[in-house]
Every structure is written in C-alpha cells, then in structure tokens.
Coordinates of C-alpha atoms in Angstrom, one line a residue:
M70 CA 71.9 58.5 -134.2
K71 CA 70.1 61.0 -132.0
L72 CA 66.4 60.9 -131.8
A73 CA 66.1 64.5 -133.1
Q74 CA 67.9 63.3 -136.3
L75 CA 65.5 60.3 -136.6
L76 CA 62.4 62.5 -136.2
A77 CA 63.4 65.4 -138.3
P78 CA 62.3 64.0 -141.6
T79 CA 58.8 63.1 -140.8
L80 CA 57.6 65.2 -137.9
T81 CA 55.2 67.1 -139.8
L82 CA 36.9 52.8 -115.8
A83 CA 37.7 49.7 -116.8
L84 CA 38.0 46.2 -115.2
L85 CA 41.1 45.7 -113.2
A86 CA 43.7 42.9 -114.1
G87 CA 45.0 41.0 -111.2
C88 CA 41.9 41.3 -109.0
T89 CA 38.2 41.4 -109.3
G90 CA 36.1 44.5 -109.2
N91 CA 35.9 48.0 -110.8
V92 CA 37.6 51.4 -110.6
E93 CA 34.6 53.3 -109.0
P94 CA 34.1 56.9 -110.1
Q95 CA 34.8 59.5 -107.4
Y96 CA 31.4 61.0 -108.0
P97 CA 28.0 59.4 -108.8
P98 CA 26.8 60.0 -112.3
K99 CA 24.9 63.3 -112.7
P100 CA 21.4 62.9 -114.0
L101 CA 20.8 64.3 -117.6
T102 CA 18.9 67.5 -117.6
D103 CA 17.1 69.3 -120.5
I104 CA 19.6 71.2 -122.8
D105 CA 19.2 73.6 -125.6
R106 CA 19.5 71.2 -128.5
Q107 CA 21.2 73.5 -131.1
V108 CA 22.4 70.5 -133.0
E109 CA 20.1 67.8 -134.5
M110 CA 21.5 64.4 -134.6
T111 CA 19.8 62.3 -137.3
R112 CA 20.3 58.6 -137.4
E113 CA 21.1 57.7 -141.1
W114 CA 21.5 53.9 -140.6
S115 CA 22.3 51.4 -138.0
Q116 CA 23.4 47.7 -137.8
E117 CA 23.9 45.0 -135.2
I118 CA 27.6 43.9 -135.1
G119 CA 27.1 40.3 -133.7
D120 CA 27.2 40.2 -130.0
G121 CA 29.3 43.3 -129.4
L122 CA 32.0 43.6 -126.9
G123 CA 31.1 40.7 -124.6
V124 CA 30.9 40.5 -120.9
A125 CA 34.6 41.7 -120.6
R126 CA 33.9 44.7 -122.8
Y127 CA 36.8 44.2 -125.1
P128 CA 37.8 47.5 -126.7
I129 CA 37.0 46.5 -130.3
T130 CA 36.7 50.0 -131.8
P131 CA 35.7 49.9 -135.5
A132 CA 38.0 51.5 -138.1
L133 CA 37.5 53.9 -140.9
D134 CA 39.3 53.9 -144.3
D135 CA 38.0 56.2 -147.2
D136 CA 34.3 55.3 -147.6
R137 CA 34.3 52.0 -145.6
L138 CA 33.8 51.2 -142.0
F139 CA 35.1 47.9 -140.6
A140 CA 33.6 46.5 -137.4
A141 CA 33.9 43.3 -135.4
D142 CA 32.4 41.6 -132.3
Q143 CA 34.3 39.7 -129.7
S144 CA 33.4 36.3 -131.1
G145 CA 35.2 36.9 -134.4
L146 CA 32.5 38.2 -136.7
L147 CA 34.1 41.0 -139.1
R148 CA 32.0 43.2 -141.3
A149 CA 32.7 45.8 -144.0
I150 CA 30.1 48.6 -144.4
D151 CA 29.6 51.4 -146.9
T152 CA 29.7 54.6 -144.8
T153 CA 27.2 56.4 -147.0
S154 CA 24.4 53.8 -147.4
G155 CA 25.1 51.6 -144.5
E156 CA 25.1 48.7 -146.9
R157 CA 27.0 45.6 -145.9
L158 CA 29.8 45.1 -148.3
W159 CA 31.0 41.6 -147.0
Q160 CA 31.1 39.6 -143.7
I161 CA 33.3 36.9 -142.4
E162 CA 33.6 34.8 -139.3
L163 CA 37.1 34.4 -138.1
D164 CA 38.3 31.3 -136.3
T165 CA 39.4 33.2 -133.2
P166 CA 38.0 35.7 -130.9
V167 CA 38.7 39.3 -131.3
S168 CA 39.9 41.4 -128.4
S169 CA 41.6 44.6 -129.8
G170 CA 40.5 47.7 -131.7
L171 CA 40.8 47.6 -135.5
T172 CA 43.2 49.4 -137.6
A173 CA 42.6 50.0 -141.4
A174 CA 45.3 51.3 -143.7
A175 CA 46.6 50.9 -147.1
G176 CA 44.2 48.1 -148.2
Q177 CA 44.5 46.0 -145.0
I178 CA 42.8 45.6 -141.7
Y179 CA 44.8 44.8 -138.6
L180 CA 43.5 43.4 -135.3
G181 CA 44.6 41.3 -132.3
T182 CA 43.0 38.3 -130.4
R183 CA 42.7 36.9 -126.9
N184 CA 45.1 34.2 -127.6
G185 CA 47.9 36.5 -128.8
E186 CA 47.5 36.4 -132.5
V187 CA 47.7 39.3 -134.8
L188 CA 45.9 39.2 -138.1
A189 CA 46.2 41.2 -141.3
L190 CA 43.1 41.0 -143.6
D191 CA 42.3 42.2 -147.0
Q192 CA 40.0 45.2 -147.0
D193 CA 38.2 44.0 -150.2
D194 CA 37.0 40.7 -149.0
G195 CA 38.3 40.0 -145.5
S196 CA 40.6 37.1 -146.5
I197 CA 43.5 36.7 -144.3
V198 CA 46.8 38.0 -145.6
W199 CA 48.9 36.7 -142.8
R200 CA 48.7 35.8 -139.2
S201 CA 51.4 36.1 -136.5
R202 CA 51.7 35.6 -132.7
V203 CA 52.9 37.9 -130.0
S204 CA 53.5 37.1 -126.3
S205 CA 49.9 37.6 -124.9
E206 CA 46.4 38.9 -125.3
V207 CA 46.1 42.0 -127.5
L208 CA 43.8 44.8 -126.4
A209 CA 45.4 47.8 -128.1
A210 CA 44.8 48.3 -131.8
P211 CA 47.9 47.4 -133.7
Q212 CA 49.7 50.5 -135.2
P213 CA 51.4 50.6 -138.6
N214 CA 54.1 52.6 -140.2
S215 CA 55.4 52.2 -143.7
E216 CA 57.2 48.9 -142.9
L217 CA 56.1 47.7 -139.4
L218 CA 53.1 46.9 -137.4
V219 CA 53.7 47.7 -133.8
V220 CA 51.6 45.6 -131.3
Q221 CA 51.5 46.1 -127.6
S222 CA 50.2 43.3 -125.5
V223 CA 48.8 43.0 -122.0
D224 CA 51.9 41.6 -120.5
G225 CA 53.7 44.9 -121.2
A226 CA 55.5 43.7 -124.4
V227 CA 55.8 45.7 -127.6
T228 CA 56.4 43.6 -130.7
A229 CA 57.2 44.9 -134.2
L230 CA 56.0 42.8 -137.0
D231 CA 56.9 43.0 -140.7
R232 CA 53.9 44.7 -142.2
A233 CA 54.1 42.7 -145.4
S234 CA 54.7 39.3 -144.0
G235 CA 53.9 39.3 -140.2
E236 CA 57.5 38.2 -139.4
E237 CA 58.8 39.3 -136.0
R238 CA 61.4 42.1 -136.3
W239 CA 62.0 42.8 -132.6
V240 CA 60.4 42.8 -129.1
Y241 CA 60.7 45.2 -126.2
T242 CA 59.7 44.0 -122.7
S243 CA 58.8 45.9 -119.6
S244 CA 57.9 45.0 -116.1
Q245 CA 54.2 45.1 -115.0
P246 CA 52.9 46.0 -111.6
A247 CA 50.8 43.3 -109.9
L248 CA 47.6 45.3 -110.3
T249 CA 46.7 47.4 -113.5
L250 CA 43.8 48.7 -115.2
R251 CA 42.0 46.3 -117.6
G252 CA 43.6 47.7 -120.8
T253 CA 46.9 48.8 -122.3
G254 CA 48.4 51.8 -123.8
T255 CA 48.3 52.1 -127.5
P256 CA 51.6 52.9 -129.1
R257 CA 52.0 56.1 -131.3
V258 CA 54.1 54.9 -134.3
I259 CA 55.9 56.9 -137.0
N260 CA 58.5 55.7 -139.4
Q261 CA 61.6 56.2 -137.1
V262 CA 60.2 55.5 -133.7
S263 CA 57.4 54.3 -131.5
F264 CA 56.2 56.0 -128.3
A265 CA 54.8 53.5 -125.8
G266 CA 53.2 54.0 -122.4
F267 CA 53.1 51.3 -119.8
A268 CA 51.1 50.3 -116.6
S269 CA 54.2 51.3 -114.6
G270 CA 53.6 54.9 -115.4
R271 CA 56.6 55.1 -117.8
L272 CA 56.7 56.4 -121.2
V273 CA 59.4 54.9 -123.6
T274 CA 60.5 55.9 -127.1
L275 CA 61.8 52.9 -129.1
D276 CA 64.0 53.1 -132.2
N277 CA 62.0 51.2 -134.9
R278 CA 65.1 49.7 -136.5
S279 CA 66.0 47.7 -133.3
G280 CA 63.4 48.2 -130.6
Q281 CA 66.1 49.8 -128.4
P282 CA 64.8 52.6 -126.2
L283 CA 66.2 56.1 -127.0
W284 CA 64.7 57.9 -123.9
D285 CA 62.2 57.0 -121.3
M286 CA 60.6 58.8 -118.4
R287 CA 58.2 58.4 -115.5
V288 CA 55.0 60.2 -116.2
A289 CA 53.2 59.1 -113.1
V290 CA 54.5 58.0 -109.6
P291 CA 52.5 55.5 -107.5
T292 CA 51.2 57.1 -104.3
G293 CA 48.5 56.4 -101.8
R294 CA 47.8 53.5 -99.3
T295 CA 45.7 51.1 -101.5
E296 CA 46.7 49.3 -104.6
V297 CA 43.9 51.1 -106.6
D298 CA 45.3 54.4 -105.3
R299 CA 48.7 53.4 -106.5
L300 CA 47.5 52.6 -110.2
V301 CA 49.5 54.8 -112.7
D302 CA 48.6 53.2 -116.0
L303 CA 49.2 54.9 -119.3
D304 CA 46.3 53.6 -121.1
G305 CA 45.6 56.4 -123.6
Q306 CA 47.5 56.8 -126.9
P307 CA 50.2 59.4 -126.8
L308 CA 49.3 62.3 -129.1
L309 CA 52.1 63.6 -131.5
T310 CA 51.8 66.8 -133.4
R311 CA 53.5 67.8 -136.7
D312 CA 55.9 70.1 -134.9
G313 CA 57.1 67.5 -132.5
R314 CA 55.0 68.0 -129.4
L315 CA 53.9 64.9 -127.5
Y316 CA 50.9 64.8 -125.1
V317 CA 50.5 62.0 -122.6
T318 CA 47.8 61.2 -120.1
S319 CA 48.1 58.9 -117.1
Y320 CA 45.8 57.4 -114.4
N321 CA 46.5 59.1 -111.0
G322 CA 49.1 61.1 -112.7
R323 CA 49.7 64.0 -114.9
L324 CA 48.8 65.4 -118.3
L325 CA 52.1 66.3 -119.9
A326 CA 53.3 68.2 -123.0
L327 CA 56.8 67.1 -124.1
E328 CA 59.3 67.6 -126.7
A329 CA 59.1 64.3 -128.7
T330 CA 62.8 64.3 -129.5
T331 CA 64.1 64.6 -126.0
G332 CA 61.3 64.0 -123.4
K333 CA 61.7 67.6 -122.1
I334 CA 58.6 68.7 -120.3
L335 CA 57.0 71.8 -121.9
W336 CA 54.1 71.9 -119.5
E337 CA 52.2 69.7 -117.0
R338 CA 49.0 69.6 -115.1
E339 CA 47.9 67.3 -112.3
A340 CA 45.2 65.2 -114.0
S341 CA 44.0 61.7 -113.9
S342 CA 42.9 60.1 -117.2
Y343 CA 43.1 56.7 -118.9
L344 CA 41.7 58.1 -122.2
T345 CA 43.4 59.6 -125.3
P346 CA 43.2 63.3 -125.8
I347 CA 42.7 65.0 -129.2
L348 CA 44.2 68.1 -130.7
V349 CA 42.1 70.5 -132.9
G350 CA 43.9 73.6 -134.0
D351 CA 45.5 75.3 -130.9
F352 CA 43.2 73.4 -128.4
L353 CA 43.8 70.1 -126.7
F354 CA 40.6 68.3 -125.5
T355 CA 40.7 65.6 -122.8
V356 CA 38.3 63.8 -120.5
N357 CA 39.4 63.0 -117.0
E358 CA 38.6 60.2 -114.7
D359 CA 35.7 62.1 -113.2
S360 CA 34.2 62.5 -116.7
H361 CA 34.9 66.3 -116.9
V362 CA 35.6 67.4 -120.4
L363 CA 38.4 70.0 -120.6
A364 CA 39.6 72.2 -123.4
L365 CA 43.2 73.4 -122.9
D366 CA 45.5 75.8 -124.7
A367 CA 47.9 73.4 -126.3
A368 CA 50.9 75.6 -126.1
S369 CA 50.6 76.5 -122.4
G370 CA 48.3 73.9 -120.7
R371 CA 45.9 76.7 -119.6
V372 CA 42.3 75.5 -119.1
M373 CA 40.0 77.3 -121.5
W374 CA 36.9 75.7 -120.3
E375 CA 35.9 72.7 -118.1
S376 CA 32.5 71.0 -118.3
D377 CA 31.3 69.0 -115.3
A378 CA 27.8 68.5 -116.9
L379 CA 28.5 64.9 -117.5
E380 CA 30.4 64.1 -114.3
G381 CA 30.5 60.5 -113.2
R382 CA 29.0 59.2 -116.5
S383 CA 32.0 57.1 -117.6
L384 CA 32.6 59.1 -120.8
T385 CA 34.5 57.8 -123.7
S386 CA 37.6 59.4 -125.3
P387 CA 36.5 62.6 -127.1
T388 CA 36.1 62.9 -130.9
F389 CA 35.8 66.1 -133.0
I390 CA 33.2 66.7 -135.6
D391 CA 32.1 70.0 -137.3
G392 CA 33.0 72.3 -134.3
H393 CA 31.8 69.9 -131.6
I394 CA 33.2 67.5 -129.3
A395 CA 31.4 64.1 -129.2
V396 CA 31.5 61.5 -126.2
G397 CA 29.5 58.5 -125.3
D398 CA 28.4 57.4 -121.8
F399 CA 27.7 54.5 -119.6
A400 CA 23.9 54.8 -120.2
G401 CA 24.0 54.7 -124.1
Y402 CA 23.8 58.4 -124.8
V403 CA 25.9 60.3 -127.3
H404 CA 26.7 63.9 -126.3
L405 CA 27.8 66.9 -128.2
L406 CA 29.7 69.8 -126.7
D407 CA 30.4 73.1 -128.4
A408 CA 34.2 73.1 -128.9
E409 CA 34.5 76.8 -128.1
S410 CA 32.4 77.0 -125.0
G411 CA 31.9 73.6 -123.7
E412 CA 28.1 74.1 -123.7
L413 CA 26.0 70.9 -124.2
V414 CA 24.3 71.3 -127.6
G415 CA 23.3 67.9 -128.7
R416 CA 22.2 64.4 -127.4
S417 CA 21.0 61.2 -128.8
E418 CA 20.2 57.8 -127.1
L419 CA 21.7 54.8 -129.0
G420 CA 21.2 51.8 -126.8
T421 CA 23.2 50.2 -124.0
A422 CA 26.5 51.4 -122.6
I423 CA 29.1 53.1 -124.9
S424 CA 32.6 52.5 -124.0
L425 CA 34.3 53.0 -127.3
S426 CA 35.3 56.3 -128.6
P427 CA 33.0 57.6 -131.5
L428 CA 34.5 57.9 -134.9
A429 CA 34.1 60.8 -137.4
D430 CA 35.0 61.3 -141.0
G431 CA 33.9 65.0 -141.4
Q432 CA 30.4 63.9 -142.8
R433 CA 29.0 61.6 -140.2
L434 CA 29.6 60.4 -136.6
Y435 CA 29.8 56.7 -136.1
V436 CA 29.0 55.2 -132.7
M437 CA 29.0 51.6 -131.5
D438 CA 27.6 50.5 -128.1
D439 CA 28.8 47.5 -126.0
D440 CA 26.1 45.2 -127.3
G441 CA 27.2 45.9 -130.9
E442 CA 24.7 48.4 -132.2
L443 CA 26.5 50.6 -134.7
A444 CA 24.9 53.8 -135.9
A445 CA 25.7 56.6 -138.3
Y446 CA 24.6 60.1 -137.4
H447 CA 24.3 63.2 -139.5
L448 CA 24.7 66.5 -137.7
R449 CA 22.7 69.7 -138.5
E450 CA 22.6 73.0 -136.8
R451 CA 18.9 73.7 -135.9
N452 CA 19.0 77.2 -137.1
S453 CA 20.5 76.2 -140.5
D454 CA 18.4 75.5 -143.6

C-alpha cells in the first residue's frame, strides 16, 4: 500500500557520545541587558524534583495531561502534581534510573531508562502496568499511537511495543556514526507510520504494521575536516501538520519542509539545529545552534524575523504560550519573545541551567531546571487589568 493511502485517513549543545567534551557554541553567550518587560511572569508554585537531571543532564522532560503534571529525576523518583495548586498527588521511587523524557496519554505514563527498559505506569497512583526491554539506553520520550508505543534508543534502533502489554511488535535498526551528539531523535508517530531521524543525517518513514521503511532520505551530509564538523544528527522531533507537511531540523545541515507522503522537498534553508521546531498558525518557530530564535513563513520558509539577542546562551526548544515564544537558557533564565515581532518582552530567573523545553497548557508555563526545580508561571500583560 502506498504511503499516501496510509496517511490519508488521519492526516488532519549536548555531550558527545564516543568521545569526551562538548559541542562549543560558535559565539560566546551574550550578556543580558535591560528589556522593556511588557509581560509579568508570576511564579505560582514550585517544587524540587529529587536531584534533577544528574551530571549527564538526562533529558527527563515532564509531561502534561489534563490538569496533572508528571515529573521525574534521574534516580527514579516520579511525582504527579496538580497543575493549579502545585499539590503533590502522589510520589513513588522506581527501582531503576530514568533517562528519557516522560509521555502521558490515555491514563498512563511512559518512560525509558539507562538500562534499556521501557515502563508504562498508571497515572492515578504510579503503579507499573508493564515493563519491557529494548536494545539500549533510552533518551527520547516514548511515543504512542492507538496501538503501539514507539521507542528510539541510543544505538539507532526503533522498537514498537504493544501499548497494552509491552510486547515487542517489530524493530528497525540503523547504522550509527562513531561520533554523535549526546541524544537521539524522537520519532513522530501517528497510527499508520512513524517518522524517525537518525545520527547519520537520514530521515526514515516506517510502516507501523511491520516496521518496514516506506521512504527514507538524507537530510544532512557530513562535511568538514573534523569529526565534530561532520556531525549531522537529527536530534529534534519531526513536526507533522494536519495537511501533511513535515518539518525537520538537523545539526550542521538543513531545515526542511517536506511532503509527508513522499518525502518531496517543499522548501529548504541552510540551518543547523538539534532542537524541535513548533508551528503556530502560519508561522514556524525554531532555535538554531547559535541560539538565534527565528520565525519563518511555514509555507515558503521565508524568515519573518530573527532574534540574536540571546546568542550563545544554549537555548532550549521553543514553546508557545499566549502570543509569546518561551525558551530557557544555560544560566537559569526563562525568556519570552513576542511571537509577532521577536522582541524580548519578559524574563524570569528560575535557578540553575535550563536544558529542557518549557511546557505550556494555555494557562501556565511550566519550567524545570537541571537541578530539578520545577516552577509554574502565570503570564500577565503589564498594561492589562
């Protein structure tokens, strides 16, 4: 069956692996200057989530589902929090260290561990529904559809587990370069297919019935003299729109807009990023490796604005809330940019470095720093009542 037929019903710097050291920013971090704070960020509540992300800065992003927020630390502490009050609903200590972001859906929480386990837990009390094993450590948040849980591990394997039982359905393997960014791509999963990016610079579309590739393409080509220059990881999550467009970022590569059914390139820009973009209306927002924040016309790729005000500050992936783009930085600050103009309009200091993307539910912005401090912010325009 053709991919177009499969999709039609539902289309509505990090540590290096393989060596020691960091991917250094091209530019030194710009110092913060006074801004016109048009948006007031009020901290409504905060909590300490264990010992946070650990020395390795595991990407343990919290997860939202309705009025509950689920957060974990690297040692295995898992907590459920009421988003309005900040009240702790329950807390458990897992018998295994957590290494991946969390996913919360349909009454369950999914996460991965350093020893290659995947756990499904009940949202009501944290009890384990099932646990399964994949080929290696899991850094990317497991991704569900109606039947499967798709897990990408650090060795380049993509494993589909039965969402109800954890039983393995299929495995897709790919070759990994000797040197990669410390992280993996997160698959974009719908009922029919999974879109997965790899450290080799390739994007693959997998049939969820069998794990067989339907099409694959090279997004980034290794160039340069050094191994670091030749890194081409696809560490962000592909972004899929309801009308079948797919946006993909790559390190030392391109930002692409594709037809999801065929892989045909709609437009492309030379851009290096290991972060996931977001789509808001007709605008695509992304953060490049130099920590410039860009707004592009999603249909053409034309840059609407670019802000270098936070250059070199190791920004997180962007989040949209109430007309603003929110990002965290290496010094523990949360920044707000006006989505229409790119102007910096708000700022708050949380604590230590922030490497996880903020979360938003339309009412509050939730941010966790690397030491595990988790805060909920209410945003208010200063000129409003």
